[in-house]
N, C-alpha and C. Protein backbone atom coordinates (compact mmCIF):
# COMPACT_ATOMS: atom_id res chain seq x y z
N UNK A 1 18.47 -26.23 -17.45
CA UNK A 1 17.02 -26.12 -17.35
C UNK A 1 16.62 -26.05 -15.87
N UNK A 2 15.58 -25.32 -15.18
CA UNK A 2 15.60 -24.56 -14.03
C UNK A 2 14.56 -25.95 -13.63
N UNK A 3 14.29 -26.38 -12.40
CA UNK A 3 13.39 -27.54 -11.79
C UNK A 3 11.93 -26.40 -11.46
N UNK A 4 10.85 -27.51 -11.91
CA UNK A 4 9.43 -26.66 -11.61
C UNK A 4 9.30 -27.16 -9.99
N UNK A 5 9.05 -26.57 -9.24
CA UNK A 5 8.48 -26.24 -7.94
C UNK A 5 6.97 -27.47 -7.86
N UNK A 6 7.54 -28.27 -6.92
CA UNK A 6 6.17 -29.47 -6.87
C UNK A 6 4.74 -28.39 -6.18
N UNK A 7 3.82 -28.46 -7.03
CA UNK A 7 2.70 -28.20 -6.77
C UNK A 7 2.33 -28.79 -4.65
N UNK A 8 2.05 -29.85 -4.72
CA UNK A 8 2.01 -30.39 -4.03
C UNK A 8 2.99 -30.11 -2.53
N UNK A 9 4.28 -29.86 -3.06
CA UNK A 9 5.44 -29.24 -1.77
C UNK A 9 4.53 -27.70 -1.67
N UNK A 10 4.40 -27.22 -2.37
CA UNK A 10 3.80 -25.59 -2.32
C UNK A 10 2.53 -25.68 -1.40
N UNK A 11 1.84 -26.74 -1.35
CA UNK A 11 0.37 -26.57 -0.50
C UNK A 11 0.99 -27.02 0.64
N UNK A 12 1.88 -28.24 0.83
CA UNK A 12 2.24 -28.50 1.89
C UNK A 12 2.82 -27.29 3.45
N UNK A 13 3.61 -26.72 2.20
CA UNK A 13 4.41 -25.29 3.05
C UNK A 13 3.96 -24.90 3.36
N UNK A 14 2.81 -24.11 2.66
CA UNK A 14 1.53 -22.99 3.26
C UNK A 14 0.73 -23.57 4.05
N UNK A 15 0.54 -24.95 3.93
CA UNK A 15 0.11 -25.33 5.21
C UNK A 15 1.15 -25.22 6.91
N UNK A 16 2.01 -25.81 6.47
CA UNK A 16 3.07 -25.83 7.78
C UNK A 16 3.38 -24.10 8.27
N UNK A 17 3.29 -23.07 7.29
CA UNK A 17 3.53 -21.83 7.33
C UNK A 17 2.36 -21.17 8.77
N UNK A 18 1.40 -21.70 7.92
CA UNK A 18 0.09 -21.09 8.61
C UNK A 18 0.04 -21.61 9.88
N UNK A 19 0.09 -22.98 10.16
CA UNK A 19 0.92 -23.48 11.34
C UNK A 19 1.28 -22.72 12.38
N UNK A 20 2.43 -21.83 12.30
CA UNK A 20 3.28 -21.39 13.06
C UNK A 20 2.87 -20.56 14.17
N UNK A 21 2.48 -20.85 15.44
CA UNK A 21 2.08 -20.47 16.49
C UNK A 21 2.34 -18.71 16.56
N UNK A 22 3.33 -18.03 16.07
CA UNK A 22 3.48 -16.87 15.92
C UNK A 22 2.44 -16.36 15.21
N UNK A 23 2.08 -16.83 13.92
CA UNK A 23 1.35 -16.49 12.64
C UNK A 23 0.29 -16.51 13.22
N UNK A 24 0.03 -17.84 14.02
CA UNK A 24 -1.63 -17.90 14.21
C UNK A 24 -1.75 -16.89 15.37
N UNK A 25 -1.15 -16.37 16.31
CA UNK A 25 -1.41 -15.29 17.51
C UNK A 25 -1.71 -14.07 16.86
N UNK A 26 -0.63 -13.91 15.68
CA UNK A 26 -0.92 -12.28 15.14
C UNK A 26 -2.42 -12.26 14.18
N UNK A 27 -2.73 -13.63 13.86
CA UNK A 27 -3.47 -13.36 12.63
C UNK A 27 -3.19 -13.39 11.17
N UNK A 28 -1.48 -13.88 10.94
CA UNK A 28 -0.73 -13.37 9.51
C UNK A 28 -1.32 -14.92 8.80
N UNK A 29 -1.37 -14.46 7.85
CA UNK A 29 -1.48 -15.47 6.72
C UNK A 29 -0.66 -15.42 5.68
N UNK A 30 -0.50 -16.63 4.97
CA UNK A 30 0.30 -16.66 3.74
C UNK A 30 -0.41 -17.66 2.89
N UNK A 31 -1.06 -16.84 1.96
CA UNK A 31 -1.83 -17.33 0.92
C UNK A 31 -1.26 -17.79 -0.46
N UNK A 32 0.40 -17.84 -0.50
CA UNK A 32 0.39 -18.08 -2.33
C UNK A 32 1.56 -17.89 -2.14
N UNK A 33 2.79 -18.85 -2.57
CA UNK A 33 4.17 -19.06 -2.53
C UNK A 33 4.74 -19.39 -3.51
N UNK A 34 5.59 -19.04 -4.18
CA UNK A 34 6.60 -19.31 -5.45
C UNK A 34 7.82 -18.63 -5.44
N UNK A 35 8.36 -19.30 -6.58
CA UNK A 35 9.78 -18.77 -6.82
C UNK A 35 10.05 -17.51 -6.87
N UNK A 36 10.64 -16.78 -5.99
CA UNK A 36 10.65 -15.70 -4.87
C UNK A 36 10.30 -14.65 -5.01
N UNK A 37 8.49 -15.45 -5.03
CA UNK A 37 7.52 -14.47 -4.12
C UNK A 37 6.79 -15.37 -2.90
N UNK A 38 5.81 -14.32 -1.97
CA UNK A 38 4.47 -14.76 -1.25
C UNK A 38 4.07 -13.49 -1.11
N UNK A 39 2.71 -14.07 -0.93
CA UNK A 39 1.53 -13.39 -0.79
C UNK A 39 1.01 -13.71 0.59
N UNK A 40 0.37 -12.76 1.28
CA UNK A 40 -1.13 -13.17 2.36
C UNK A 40 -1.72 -11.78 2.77
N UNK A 41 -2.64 -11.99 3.55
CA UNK A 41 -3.04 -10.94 4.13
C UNK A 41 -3.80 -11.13 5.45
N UNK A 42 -4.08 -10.50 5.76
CA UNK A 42 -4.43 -9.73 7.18
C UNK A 42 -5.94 -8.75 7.88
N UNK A 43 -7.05 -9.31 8.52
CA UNK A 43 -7.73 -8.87 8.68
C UNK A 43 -7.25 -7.80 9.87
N UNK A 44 -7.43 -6.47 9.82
CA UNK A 44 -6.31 -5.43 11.22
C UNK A 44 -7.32 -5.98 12.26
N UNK A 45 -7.03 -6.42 13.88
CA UNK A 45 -7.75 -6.60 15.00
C UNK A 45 -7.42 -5.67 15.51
N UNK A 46 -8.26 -5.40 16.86
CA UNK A 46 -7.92 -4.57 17.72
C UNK A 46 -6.57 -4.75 18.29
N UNK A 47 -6.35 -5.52 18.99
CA UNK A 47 -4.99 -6.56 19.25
C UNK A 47 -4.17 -5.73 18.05
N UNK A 48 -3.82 -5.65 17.57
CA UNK A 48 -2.54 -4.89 16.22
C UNK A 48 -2.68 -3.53 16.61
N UNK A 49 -3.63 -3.00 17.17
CA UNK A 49 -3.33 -1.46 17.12
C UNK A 49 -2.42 -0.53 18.64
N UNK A 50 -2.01 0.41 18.04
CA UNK A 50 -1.11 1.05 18.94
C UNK A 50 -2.11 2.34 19.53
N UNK A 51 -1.63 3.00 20.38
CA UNK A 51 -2.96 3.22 21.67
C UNK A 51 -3.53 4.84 20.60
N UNK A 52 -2.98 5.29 19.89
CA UNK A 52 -3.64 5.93 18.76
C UNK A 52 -4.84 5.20 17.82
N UNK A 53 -5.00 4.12 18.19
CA UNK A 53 -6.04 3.47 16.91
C UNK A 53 -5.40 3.00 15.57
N UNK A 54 -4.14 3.62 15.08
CA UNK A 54 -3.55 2.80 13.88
C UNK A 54 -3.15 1.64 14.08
N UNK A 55 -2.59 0.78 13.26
CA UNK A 55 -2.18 -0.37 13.40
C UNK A 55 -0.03 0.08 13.25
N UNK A 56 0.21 -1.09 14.84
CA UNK A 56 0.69 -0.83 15.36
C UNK A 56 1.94 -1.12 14.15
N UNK A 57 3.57 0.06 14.60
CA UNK A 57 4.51 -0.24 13.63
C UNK A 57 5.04 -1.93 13.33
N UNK A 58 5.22 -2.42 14.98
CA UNK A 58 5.91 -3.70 14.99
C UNK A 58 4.97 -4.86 14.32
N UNK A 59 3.77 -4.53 14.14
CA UNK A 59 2.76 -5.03 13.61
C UNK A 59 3.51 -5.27 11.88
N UNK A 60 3.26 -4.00 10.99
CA UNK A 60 3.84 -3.99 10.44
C UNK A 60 5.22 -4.51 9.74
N UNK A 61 6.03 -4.23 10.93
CA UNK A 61 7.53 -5.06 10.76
C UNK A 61 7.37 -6.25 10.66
N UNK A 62 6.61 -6.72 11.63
CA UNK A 62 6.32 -8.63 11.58
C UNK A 62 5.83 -9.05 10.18
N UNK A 63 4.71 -8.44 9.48
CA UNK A 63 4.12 -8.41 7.67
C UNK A 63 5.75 -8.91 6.84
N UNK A 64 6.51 -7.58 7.11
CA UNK A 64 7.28 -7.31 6.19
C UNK A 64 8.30 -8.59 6.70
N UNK A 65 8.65 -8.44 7.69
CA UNK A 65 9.66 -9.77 8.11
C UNK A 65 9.21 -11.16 7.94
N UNK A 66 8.01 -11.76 7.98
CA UNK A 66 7.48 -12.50 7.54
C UNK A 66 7.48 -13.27 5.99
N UNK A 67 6.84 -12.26 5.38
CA UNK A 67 7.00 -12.36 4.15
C UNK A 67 7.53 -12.28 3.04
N UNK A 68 8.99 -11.60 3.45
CA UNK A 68 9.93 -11.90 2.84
C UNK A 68 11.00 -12.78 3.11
N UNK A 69 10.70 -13.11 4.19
CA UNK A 69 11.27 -14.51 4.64
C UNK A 69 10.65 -15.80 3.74
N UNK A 70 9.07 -15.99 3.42
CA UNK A 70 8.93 -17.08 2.42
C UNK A 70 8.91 -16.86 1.24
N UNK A 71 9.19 -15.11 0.74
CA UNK A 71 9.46 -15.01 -0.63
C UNK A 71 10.25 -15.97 -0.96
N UNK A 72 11.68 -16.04 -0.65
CA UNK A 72 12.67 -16.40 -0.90
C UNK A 72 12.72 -17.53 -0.28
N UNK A 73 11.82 -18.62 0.47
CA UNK A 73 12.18 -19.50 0.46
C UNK A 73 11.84 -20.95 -0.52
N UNK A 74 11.37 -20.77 -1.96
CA UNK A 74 11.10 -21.35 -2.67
C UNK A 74 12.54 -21.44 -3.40
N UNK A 75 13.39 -20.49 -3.47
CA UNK A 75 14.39 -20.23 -4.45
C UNK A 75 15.45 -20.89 -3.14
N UNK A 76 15.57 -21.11 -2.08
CA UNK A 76 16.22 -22.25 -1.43
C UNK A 76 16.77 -23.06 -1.77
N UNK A 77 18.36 -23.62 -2.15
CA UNK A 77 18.56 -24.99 -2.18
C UNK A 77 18.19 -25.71 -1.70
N UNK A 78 17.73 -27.10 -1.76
CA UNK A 78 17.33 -28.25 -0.80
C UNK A 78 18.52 -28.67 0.28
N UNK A 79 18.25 -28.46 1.53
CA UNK A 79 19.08 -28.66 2.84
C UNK A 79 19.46 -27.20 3.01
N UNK A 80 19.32 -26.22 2.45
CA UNK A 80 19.60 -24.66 2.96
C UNK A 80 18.51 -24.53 4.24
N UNK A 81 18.90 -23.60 5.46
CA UNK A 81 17.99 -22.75 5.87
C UNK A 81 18.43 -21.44 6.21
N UNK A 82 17.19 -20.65 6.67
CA UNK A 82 17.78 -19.23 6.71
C UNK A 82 17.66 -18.45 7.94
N UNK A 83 17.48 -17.10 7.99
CA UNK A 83 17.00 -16.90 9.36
C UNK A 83 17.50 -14.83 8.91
N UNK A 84 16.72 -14.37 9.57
CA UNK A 84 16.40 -12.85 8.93
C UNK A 84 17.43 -12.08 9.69
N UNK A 85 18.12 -11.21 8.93
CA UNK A 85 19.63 -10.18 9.56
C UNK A 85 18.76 -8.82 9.82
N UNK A 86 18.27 -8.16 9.51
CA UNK A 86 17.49 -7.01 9.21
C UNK A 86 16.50 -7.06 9.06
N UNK A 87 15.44 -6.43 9.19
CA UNK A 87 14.10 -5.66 8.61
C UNK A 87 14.17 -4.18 8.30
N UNK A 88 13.90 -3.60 7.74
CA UNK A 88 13.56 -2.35 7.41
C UNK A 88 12.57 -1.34 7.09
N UNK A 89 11.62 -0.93 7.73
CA UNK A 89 10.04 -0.28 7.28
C UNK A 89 10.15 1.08 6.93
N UNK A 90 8.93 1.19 6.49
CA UNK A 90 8.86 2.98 5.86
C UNK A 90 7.60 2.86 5.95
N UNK A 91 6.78 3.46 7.20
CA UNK A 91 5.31 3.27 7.56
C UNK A 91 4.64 4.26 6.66
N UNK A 92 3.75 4.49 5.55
CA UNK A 92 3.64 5.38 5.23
C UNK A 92 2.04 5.94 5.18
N UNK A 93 0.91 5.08 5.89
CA UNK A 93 -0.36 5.18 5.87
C UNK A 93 -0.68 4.19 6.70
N UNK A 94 -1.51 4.90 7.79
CA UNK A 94 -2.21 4.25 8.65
C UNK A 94 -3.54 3.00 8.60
N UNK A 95 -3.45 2.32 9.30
CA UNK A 95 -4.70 1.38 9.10
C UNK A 95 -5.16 0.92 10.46
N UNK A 96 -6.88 0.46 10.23
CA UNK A 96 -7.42 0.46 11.96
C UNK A 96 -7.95 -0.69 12.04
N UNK A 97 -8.53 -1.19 12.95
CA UNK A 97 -9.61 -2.31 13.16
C UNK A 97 -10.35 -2.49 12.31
N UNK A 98 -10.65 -3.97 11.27
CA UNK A 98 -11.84 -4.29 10.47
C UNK A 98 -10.91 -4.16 9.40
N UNK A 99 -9.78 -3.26 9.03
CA UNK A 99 -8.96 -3.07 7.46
C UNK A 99 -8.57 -4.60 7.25
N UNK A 100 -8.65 -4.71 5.74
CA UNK A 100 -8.47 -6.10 5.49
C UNK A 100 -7.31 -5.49 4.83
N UNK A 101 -5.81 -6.29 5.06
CA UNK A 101 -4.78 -5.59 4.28
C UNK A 101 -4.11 -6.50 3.24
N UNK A 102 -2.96 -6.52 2.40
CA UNK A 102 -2.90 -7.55 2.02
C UNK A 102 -1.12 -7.15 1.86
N UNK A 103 -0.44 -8.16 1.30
CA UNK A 103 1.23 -7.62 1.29
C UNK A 103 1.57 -8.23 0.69
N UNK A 104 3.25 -8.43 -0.10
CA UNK A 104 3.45 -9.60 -1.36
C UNK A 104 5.34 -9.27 -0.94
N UNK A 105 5.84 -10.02 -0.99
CA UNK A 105 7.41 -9.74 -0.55
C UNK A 105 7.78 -10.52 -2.08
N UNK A 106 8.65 -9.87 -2.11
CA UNK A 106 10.06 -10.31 -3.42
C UNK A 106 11.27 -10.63 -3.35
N UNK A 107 11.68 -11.29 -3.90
CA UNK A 107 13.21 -11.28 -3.88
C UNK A 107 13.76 -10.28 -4.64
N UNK A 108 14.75 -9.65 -3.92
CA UNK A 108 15.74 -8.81 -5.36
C UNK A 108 16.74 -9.11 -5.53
N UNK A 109 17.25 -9.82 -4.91
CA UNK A 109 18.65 -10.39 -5.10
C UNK A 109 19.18 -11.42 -4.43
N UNK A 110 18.92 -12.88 -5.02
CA UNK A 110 19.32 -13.66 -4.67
C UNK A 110 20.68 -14.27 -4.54
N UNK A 111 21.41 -14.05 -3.40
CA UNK A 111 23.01 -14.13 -3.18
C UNK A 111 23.34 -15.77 -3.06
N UNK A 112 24.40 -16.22 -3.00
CA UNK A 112 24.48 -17.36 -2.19
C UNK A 112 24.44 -17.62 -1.05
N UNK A 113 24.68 -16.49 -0.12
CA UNK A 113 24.52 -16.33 1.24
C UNK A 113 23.76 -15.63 1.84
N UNK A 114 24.07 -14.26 1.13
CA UNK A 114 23.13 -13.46 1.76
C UNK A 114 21.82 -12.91 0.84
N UNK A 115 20.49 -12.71 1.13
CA UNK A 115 19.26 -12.71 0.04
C UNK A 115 18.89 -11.24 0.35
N UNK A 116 18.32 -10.35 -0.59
CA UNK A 116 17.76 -9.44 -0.53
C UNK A 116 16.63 -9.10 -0.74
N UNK A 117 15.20 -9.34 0.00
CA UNK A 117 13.78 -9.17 0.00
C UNK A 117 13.17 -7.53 -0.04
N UNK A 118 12.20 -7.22 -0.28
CA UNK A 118 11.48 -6.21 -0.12
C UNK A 118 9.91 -6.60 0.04
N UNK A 119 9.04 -5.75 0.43
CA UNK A 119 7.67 -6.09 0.87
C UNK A 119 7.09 -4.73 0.46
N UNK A 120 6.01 -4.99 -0.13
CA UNK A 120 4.66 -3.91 -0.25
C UNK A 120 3.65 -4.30 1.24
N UNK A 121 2.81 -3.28 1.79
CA UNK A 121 1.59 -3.90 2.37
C UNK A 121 0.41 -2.99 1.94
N UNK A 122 -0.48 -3.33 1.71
CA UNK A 122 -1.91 -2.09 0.58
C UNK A 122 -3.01 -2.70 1.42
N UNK A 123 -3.89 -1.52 1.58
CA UNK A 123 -4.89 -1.83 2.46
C UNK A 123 -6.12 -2.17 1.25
N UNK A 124 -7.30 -2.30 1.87
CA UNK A 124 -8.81 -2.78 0.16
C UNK A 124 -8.34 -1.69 -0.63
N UNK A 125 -7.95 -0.83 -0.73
CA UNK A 125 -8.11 -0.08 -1.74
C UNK A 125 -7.00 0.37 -2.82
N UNK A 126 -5.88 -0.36 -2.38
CA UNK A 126 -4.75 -1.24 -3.27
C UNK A 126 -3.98 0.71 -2.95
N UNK A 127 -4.12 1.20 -1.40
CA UNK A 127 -2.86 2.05 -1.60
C UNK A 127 -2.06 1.43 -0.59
N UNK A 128 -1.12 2.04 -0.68
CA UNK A 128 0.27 0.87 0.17
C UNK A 128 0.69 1.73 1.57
N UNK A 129 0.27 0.85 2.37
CA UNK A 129 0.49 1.27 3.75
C UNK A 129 1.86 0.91 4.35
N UNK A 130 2.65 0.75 3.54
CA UNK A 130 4.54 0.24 4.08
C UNK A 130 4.92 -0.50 3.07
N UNK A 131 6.52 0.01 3.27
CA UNK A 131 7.48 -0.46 2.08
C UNK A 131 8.84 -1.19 2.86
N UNK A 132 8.88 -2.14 2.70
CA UNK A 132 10.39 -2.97 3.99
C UNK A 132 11.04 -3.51 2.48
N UNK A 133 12.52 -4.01 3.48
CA UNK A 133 13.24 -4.53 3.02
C UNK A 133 13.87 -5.41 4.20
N UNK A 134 14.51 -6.77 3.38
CA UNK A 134 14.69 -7.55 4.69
C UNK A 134 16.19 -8.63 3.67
N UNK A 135 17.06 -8.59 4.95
CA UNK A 135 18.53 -8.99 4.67
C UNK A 135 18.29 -10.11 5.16
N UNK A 136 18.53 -11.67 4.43
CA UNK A 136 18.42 -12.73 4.74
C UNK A 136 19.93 -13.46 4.81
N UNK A 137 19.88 -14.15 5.33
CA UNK A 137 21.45 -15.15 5.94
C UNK A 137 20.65 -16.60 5.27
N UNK A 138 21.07 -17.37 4.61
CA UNK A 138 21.07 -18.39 3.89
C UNK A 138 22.33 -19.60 4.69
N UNK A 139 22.52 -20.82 4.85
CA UNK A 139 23.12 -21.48 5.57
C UNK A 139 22.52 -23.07 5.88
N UNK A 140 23.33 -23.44 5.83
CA UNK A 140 22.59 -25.44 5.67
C UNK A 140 23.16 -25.05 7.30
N UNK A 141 23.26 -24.32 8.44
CA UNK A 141 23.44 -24.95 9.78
C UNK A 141 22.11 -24.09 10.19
N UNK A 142 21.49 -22.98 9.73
CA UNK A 142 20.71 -22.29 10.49
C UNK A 142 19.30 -22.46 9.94
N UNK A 143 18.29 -22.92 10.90
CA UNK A 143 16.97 -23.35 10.68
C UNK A 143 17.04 -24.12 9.53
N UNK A 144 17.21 -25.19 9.67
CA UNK A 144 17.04 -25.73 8.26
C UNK A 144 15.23 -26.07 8.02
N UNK A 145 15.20 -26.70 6.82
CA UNK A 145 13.34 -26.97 6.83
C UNK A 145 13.07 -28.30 7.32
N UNK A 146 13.87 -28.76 7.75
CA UNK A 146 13.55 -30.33 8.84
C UNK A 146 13.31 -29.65 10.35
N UNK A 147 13.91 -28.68 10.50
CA UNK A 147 13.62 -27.77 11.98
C UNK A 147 11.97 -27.94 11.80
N UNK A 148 11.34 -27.09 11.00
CA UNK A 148 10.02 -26.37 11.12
C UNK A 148 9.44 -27.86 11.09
N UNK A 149 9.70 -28.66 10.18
CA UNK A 149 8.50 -29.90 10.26
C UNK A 149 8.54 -30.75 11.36
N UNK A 150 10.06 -30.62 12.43
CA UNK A 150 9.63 -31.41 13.67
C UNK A 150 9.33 -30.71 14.80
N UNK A 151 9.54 -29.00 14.79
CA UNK A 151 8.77 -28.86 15.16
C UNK A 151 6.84 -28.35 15.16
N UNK A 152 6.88 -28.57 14.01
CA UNK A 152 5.41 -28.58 14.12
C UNK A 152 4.51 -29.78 13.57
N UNK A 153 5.02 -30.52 12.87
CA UNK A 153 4.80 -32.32 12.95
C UNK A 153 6.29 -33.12 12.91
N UNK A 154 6.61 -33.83 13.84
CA UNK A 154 6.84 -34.48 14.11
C UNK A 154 7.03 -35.88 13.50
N UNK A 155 8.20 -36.55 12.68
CA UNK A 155 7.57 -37.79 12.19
C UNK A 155 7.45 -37.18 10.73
N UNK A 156 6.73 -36.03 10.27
CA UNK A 156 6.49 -35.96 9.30
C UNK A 156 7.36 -35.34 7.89
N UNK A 157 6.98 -35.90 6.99
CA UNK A 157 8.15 -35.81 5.89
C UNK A 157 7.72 -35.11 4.37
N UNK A 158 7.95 -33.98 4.03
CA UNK A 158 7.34 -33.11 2.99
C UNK A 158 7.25 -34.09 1.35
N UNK A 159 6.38 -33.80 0.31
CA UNK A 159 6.84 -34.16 -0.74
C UNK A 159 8.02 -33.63 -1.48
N UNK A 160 8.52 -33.92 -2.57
CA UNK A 160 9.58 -33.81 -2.83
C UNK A 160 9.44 -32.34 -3.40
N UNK A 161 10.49 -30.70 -3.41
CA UNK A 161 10.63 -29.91 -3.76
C UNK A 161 10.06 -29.66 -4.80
N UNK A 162 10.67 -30.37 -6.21
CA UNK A 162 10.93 -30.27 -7.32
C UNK A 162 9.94 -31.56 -8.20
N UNK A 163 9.61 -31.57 -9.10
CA UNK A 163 9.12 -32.53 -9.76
C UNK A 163 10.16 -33.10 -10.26
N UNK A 164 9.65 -34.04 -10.72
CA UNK A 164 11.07 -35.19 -11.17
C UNK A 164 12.19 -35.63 -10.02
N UNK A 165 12.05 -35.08 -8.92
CA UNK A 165 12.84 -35.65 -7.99
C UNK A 165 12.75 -36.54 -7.24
């Protein structure tokens, strides 16, 4: 029988997620985490765009690398961490200043070691402005999730994963 995902660990994460001094510079959000998926989205700033007015590729790459990095981190053993081998984009529609975008990463194949993610990103009008894929490395020595909570609280200690635990 598979363990339900503590409600409570899930708000915690997305809190510590949103956290992340990277996330908060670009603007990325992550709105909605489960067993391997996430969700967030993205208001486009000027700041994201490349000197054409679209929003910039690496912009992009960061969405897709991002978020398929916390797809898959619900489906985590407890004491695993991971850390991203690849990204992969396929830019396929432009977006500018003011686009509110949104993106959802998946797991497709959860290895023991190595994980296989993919990412949509769709601007308001639900057409899809990039398609990634992202090769994850899984490992109890690399980033584990005691990394992220000291460094961004200190001292502090998550609820438990799983219910019943």
């Amino acid at each position: 029988m598979a363990k339900e995902l503590n409600p409570a660990w899930v708000s915690e994460v997305l809190e510590l997620i949103n956290e992340s001094p990277y996330l908060q510079a670009l603007g990325i959000e992550v709105n909605e985490l489960g067993e391997g998926y996430a969700r967030g989205g993205l208001t486009v700033e000027r700041t994201h765009l490349n000197a054409f007015g679209g929003m910039h590729g690496g912009m992009f790459a960061s969405l897709i690398d991002n978020i398929t990095y916390w797809a898959m981190y619900a489906l985590l053993p407890e004491g695993m961490g991971a850390t991203t081998l690849d990204v992969h984009g396929d830019y396929l529609r432009s977006c500018t200043a003011g686009d509110r975008v949104s993106y959802e990463g998946r797991v497709v194949k959860m290895g023991g070691t190595v994980i296989l993610c993919e990412c949509d990103v769709f601007d308001g009008e639900g057409r899809i402005l990039a398609h990634g894929t992202s090769k994850i490395l899984a490992s109890k020595t690399i980033q584990p999730a005691e990394a992220m909570y000291a460094n961004l609280r200190p001292g502090y200690v998550l609820p438990p994963k799983f219910l019943g635990d």
